[in-house]
Structures are given as structure tokens and as C-alpha cells.
Amino acid sequence: MLASRSLIATLRDDPGDAVVASHRLMIRAGLVRKLGAGLYHLLPMGLRTFRKIENVIREEMNAAGALEFQLPILTPSELWEQSGRWEKMGKEMMRFKDRHEVWNALGPTHEESFSSLVSELIKSYRDLPLNVYQIHTKFRDEIRPRFGVIRSREFCMKDAYSFDLDEKALDITYQKMRVAYRRIFARLGLSTVPVEADTGAMGGTGSEEFMVPSEIGEETLLVSENDKYRSNQEKTPVSYAKAGDFSAANQAAQPTGDLKGLERHHTPGMKTIADVAKHLNVAATAILKTVLYYADGKPVAVCLRGDRDVNEIKLSNHLDGATVLPATPQQIKELGSVIGFIGPLGLSKDARIVWDLSLTEGGPEWIVGANEAEYHCGGCVLDPARESVDLALAQAGDPSPAGDGVLKEIKGIEVGHIFKLGKKYTEAFKVTVQGEDGRPLTPVMGCYGVGVNRTMATIIEQWHDDKGILWPISAAPYEIALVSIAKGEDEIAKAREFYEALTAAGCDVLWDDRPARPGVKFGDAELIGYPIRLTMGKGYFQDGELEVVRRADGEQLKCSGDTAALVGQVLKLREELYAELEHNAAGAST
Ligand code: ATP
Ligand code: MG
């Protein structure tokens, strides 16, 4: 491609709304432009990278035996009603009525569509295992689109769905996809950490997210010291040394049932655990924290130790997947309490109380909110027969569930997600095959997603410096930039000849033939981040010396020889860059 016929839409200044490097660089390098909240145009340069990423994903999916489809983005409500998710999906799913007054949704995911389609396509156990996928647009009306294409509203996902005879066969497919995922990310220059993830609302039996460690990551991962345990904080169980070990005092104690007789503490304006602890000169662990929620519209009070926070995913799972929302100040009032002074005693009977496991360690007397402005009470003793469940958010310093020391926290960007789904959708869509014995069988499903745009941005997040992007060769818009500083027809003809030789040798080259200043051309090449830059200036036109610069580490080589020899040297460097990625992918396969 000739730069003069292409569109180098680079910008000198940072966009005002970009807070992360990938977003800033994608705009400045002319890969994308913003249309509106969570909506981005892909420009030709960006689309080239996008297609390369897509193709790496496609190659690995095909190699894993998956079959490519393309399904409509628009999905009739009927499908979602059949699975019971029309109600469940919430506001992220964009819904509207068409001209025939039929409700539709823009697909945020396609379990329903694929299950319904596959139910028509398979008949016998011999048709299994079946793994189907597409690389296509998804729409999610994200409440807070941000970080450019990392969290946008319209994006492209590779979503795959597998159908197997039984759990054992699903295990094999799942492992295959796990390897394919590791290979995809390694080939794209990303090193990923697979972590255990929550399976809650989707109702499956196993799930892993592929995380790229990054300071800007929105996910919190908890990892044990020697890496034996890795999980999303959402999912990490918290254990307590004394869980289940009720002290004699606790066993004997009766619940007081009301606040009468408890010691009252005046705590004016002290709405946080830290304030109250300081004022009363006690540890946060001496205080019982009560947090009010509405779960599918019904009030729930979560009681936990003062040093702990609620894990809303665990809470939702405990309440059969209910949608859990924090109570508003008005709702708190209606339940007979006051924000900042909530406690389990004297609260409206409508609120169901759930007890976190953390309360099994500590006590037996707790300081609680008095459900009255400016007051807390001390000496509250809990019913020892209460049911305790793990509802707390695990944190750094907690013991590793694998028994190897304590957990540490890292931030990560989720680029992919694999999931054992079970039979939820195959049952809902009556996907059955005839078994070997002639009886009908319901296959078990798995689902597997990779965000294409998010992967693109994550690569930049990992691979950039203060001058621009450092693309791994597999994802670069062009593998090679040929920057010529040619004067006169003769030199231009020589540069063209070299460009044509490179192209004929199978290289993906952008020839910057623009009549721009050398500084502008070099600046653009560094900003856009082509992995190999060839400079053709005085040295070449006078002495036949070509400068070859590797963008990733700035290493410069002076190459000389005839055109064929020079092309040979460039090809060799290109092969080395691909081989490095392939080596990582091979390592990731095991
Ligand atoms: P998140 O927790 O970040 O919202 P998710 O768990 O909802 O993601 P999945 O439903 O597992 O995501 O989707 C599979 C993949 O699609 C994700 O791993 C991610 O790469 C991509 N993805 C999901 N939501 C978005 C989005 N709003 N913008 C860009 N990519 C997305
Ligand atoms: Mg996910």
C-alpha cells in the first residue's frame, strides 16, 4: 500500500476524553474515531489490525474443530422468552419493537440463537461433538462505556458454543478450547492468566476467564503465592479459622431479639465503620456491619463483620440468581432504619436477614447500628443456630483456598471467557439427539467468548512506549513501513522498485511515499507502530545501504547488498518476529 493513496489519519494531540493509553493511541494513530458513547468507527488502518486479530482467532477455532456461522444480530423476544432470559437480562440488552409491534433485542450474546438453530441441525449422537462459532457484532447498552473499545456498547465478539454427549465429552472440548485460547493470545503477543470465574447466573459447572494483568484492569484477581490458586475476586471463597466453631458463650446465649437492654452509644455523624471504631476505641472486627439490598424487589439485610465487604455476586447466587440492588435511602427509611446506623435488631420484619460466615469469628458480643439516627448499640449477641453463608468479598492477605499461604491481588483485563453451561439451553430449546441405544439424549453445552476490539486495545495497553504503539507482528496494520526520503524521479523509481520487490516476496508493506518531512514520516511510523521500519535515504541511494529498525526495541541494522539480498534480510527478520510468537503459542499449548 502507498501512504499517498491510503489515509494516515494521525493526530498530534491527545483526545481530551482518553484516560488510558490504548484509547489515546488508537485515536492518535488513526485506528478509530469516536461516534458517541461506546461507539467507535474503525478506520482503514484500524480495520487491518482488527482483521488480523480476527484471523488468528478464526485459524485457532478452525484448528480446534469449530465451524464458523453467521447469525442475525437482531433476535426476536420469543427466543429469550423460551430460555427465561427476557426478564433476566436487564438494561444492558437493547430492546425495541419493530413495525409489526414485535419485540426484539440486539444480541448481547447468542446462546439462545445457536441452541435454537442447532436443535434443527442435529439428529444423532454421531453428529456430536459439535462446536459452532461466529465472529460478529454484539450490542450491550453498558451503563458506563469507557476506556475506548475496551468497554464499548457495540463490539465484535468471537462466540463459540459446543454440544457434547455428556460431561466427560464436554471436559475434552473445554480443554481443547482452553488450549486454543492460550494459543490465540500468545500468537497476539499477550500473556494471559486463566482464573476461575463465577458461574452463578448462567448456571454452569465450571468457568475460566483469560486475564491480561494490567493496572487499568477492571477485574480484581486473587492469586496465591506459588500460583496454585488463581481466581476472580468475585468467586474467591473466604474461610475463617474458627468458622463453625461457636464458643461456649455463644452457644449459651439467646438472641436478644430487640434492642432493649443493650448498651447505647451516641455516635453523631459517624456513618462509617472506621468512624465508629475510632470513636468507641475498638477494632473494626468488633462491629457488625449491616447492608440493605433489594433482591428481585424483596428487602434483604446482609450482616457481616465490620472489616468485610459484601460480594454481591455471592449474594445473588445465594438468592437463586436474584438481581441484587443496594437499597436507596428512601427504601432504608421504609424498612425502619437510617443510612449509616443500620443494624439487625428492630429492622422491619419484611427484611430477610442473611448472616455472613465472618461473624463466626469474633463476638460473641457485637456493636450494631441502632436503626436510629446517631446511635449504635453494644452487646448484641447472635442466635447460634443461625445459618451462616459465605457472602464476603475475599481480599489480599486472606488465606489461599489451595492452602498455599496468603492471597495477593492483581488487576486484570478480561479478554476471553470459557464456560461449561450444562443443559440449561439444550433443555429450553429441546436440543436432542438419538443415542446409541435409540433413546433421545440432551447434549451438554459449553460457551466461549473473545472480544475482538477489546483484545486489540489490550495489545496496545501492553505494547506501547511514549512514542506510540509497538505492535506484535501478527496484529500490526502493516508488517513493514518503508520510509523513503527520495529526491527526484530517479530515487523515487528506485524506492518503488524496492517496494515492489518486498511486496512480491509476500511482505505486507506500507510505503510512505508522501512528500512530507522525514520527521513527520518517522513520527507517524513510530506512533502507528509498524514492527519493522526500513529507511531509504541518502545512504541507500548513494551507497546501497538500507537501515532496518525493529520498533519493539529500537535496534538498528545497516543492511547492504543487491535488492534480492536486502529483501532476504528483511524476510529473515520478519520470520524471526513471527517465530517468537509461535514459540510462545507452542509453550501455551501444554
Ligand atoms: P465484563 O465483565 O468485562 O463486562 P462479560 O463478563 O460481560 O465482560 P462475556 O459475556 O464473558 O463478558 O463476553 C466475552 C468477551 O467479550 C469478554 O471476555 C470481552 O473480551 C468481550 N466483551 C464483553 N463486554 C464487552 C464490551 N462492553 N466491550 C468490549 N468487549 C466486551
Ligand atoms: Mg465474563
mmCIF file of N, CA, C and O and ligand atoms in Angstrom, residues 209 219 414 416-417, ligand 2:
data_model
loop_
_atom_site.group_PDB
_atom_site.id
_atom_site.type_symbol
_atom_site.label_atom_id
_atom_site.label_comp_id
_atom_site.label_asym_id
_atom_site.label_seq_id
_atom_site.Cartn_x
_atom_site.Cartn_y
_atom_site.Cartn_z
ATOM 1 N N GLU A 209 -11.793 -17.260 33.171
ATOM 2 C CA GLU A 209 -11.619 -16.032 32.403
ATOM 3 C C GLU A 209 -10.147 -15.912 32.066
ATOM 4 O O GLU A 209 -9.298 -16.279 32.882
ATOM 5 N N GLU A 219 -10.983 -5.899 36.484
ATOM 6 C CA GLU A 219 -11.215 -7.111 37.273
ATOM 7 C C GLU A 219 -10.136 -7.227 38.340
ATOM 8 O O GLU A 219 -8.975 -6.895 38.093
ATOM 9 N N GLU A 414 -10.206 -8.602 31.286
ATOM 10 C CA GLU A 414 -10.742 -9.879 30.806
ATOM 11 C C GLU A 414 -10.839 -9.828 29.285
ATOM 12 O O GLU A 414 -11.593 -9.042 28.744
ATOM 13 N N GLY A 416 -11.033 -12.945 27.438
ATOM 14 C CA GLY A 416 -11.806 -14.106 26.997
ATOM 15 C C GLY A 416 -12.420 -14.818 28.180
ATOM 16 O O GLY A 416 -12.020 -14.614 29.329
ATOM 17 N N HIS A 417 -13.410 -15.644 27.864
ATOM 18 C CA HIS A 417 -14.159 -16.316 28.918
ATOM 19 C C HIS A 417 -14.639 -17.659 28.387
ATOM 20 O O HIS A 417 -15.235 -17.701 27.306
HETATM 21 MG MG MG B 2 -17.147 -12.725 31.674
#
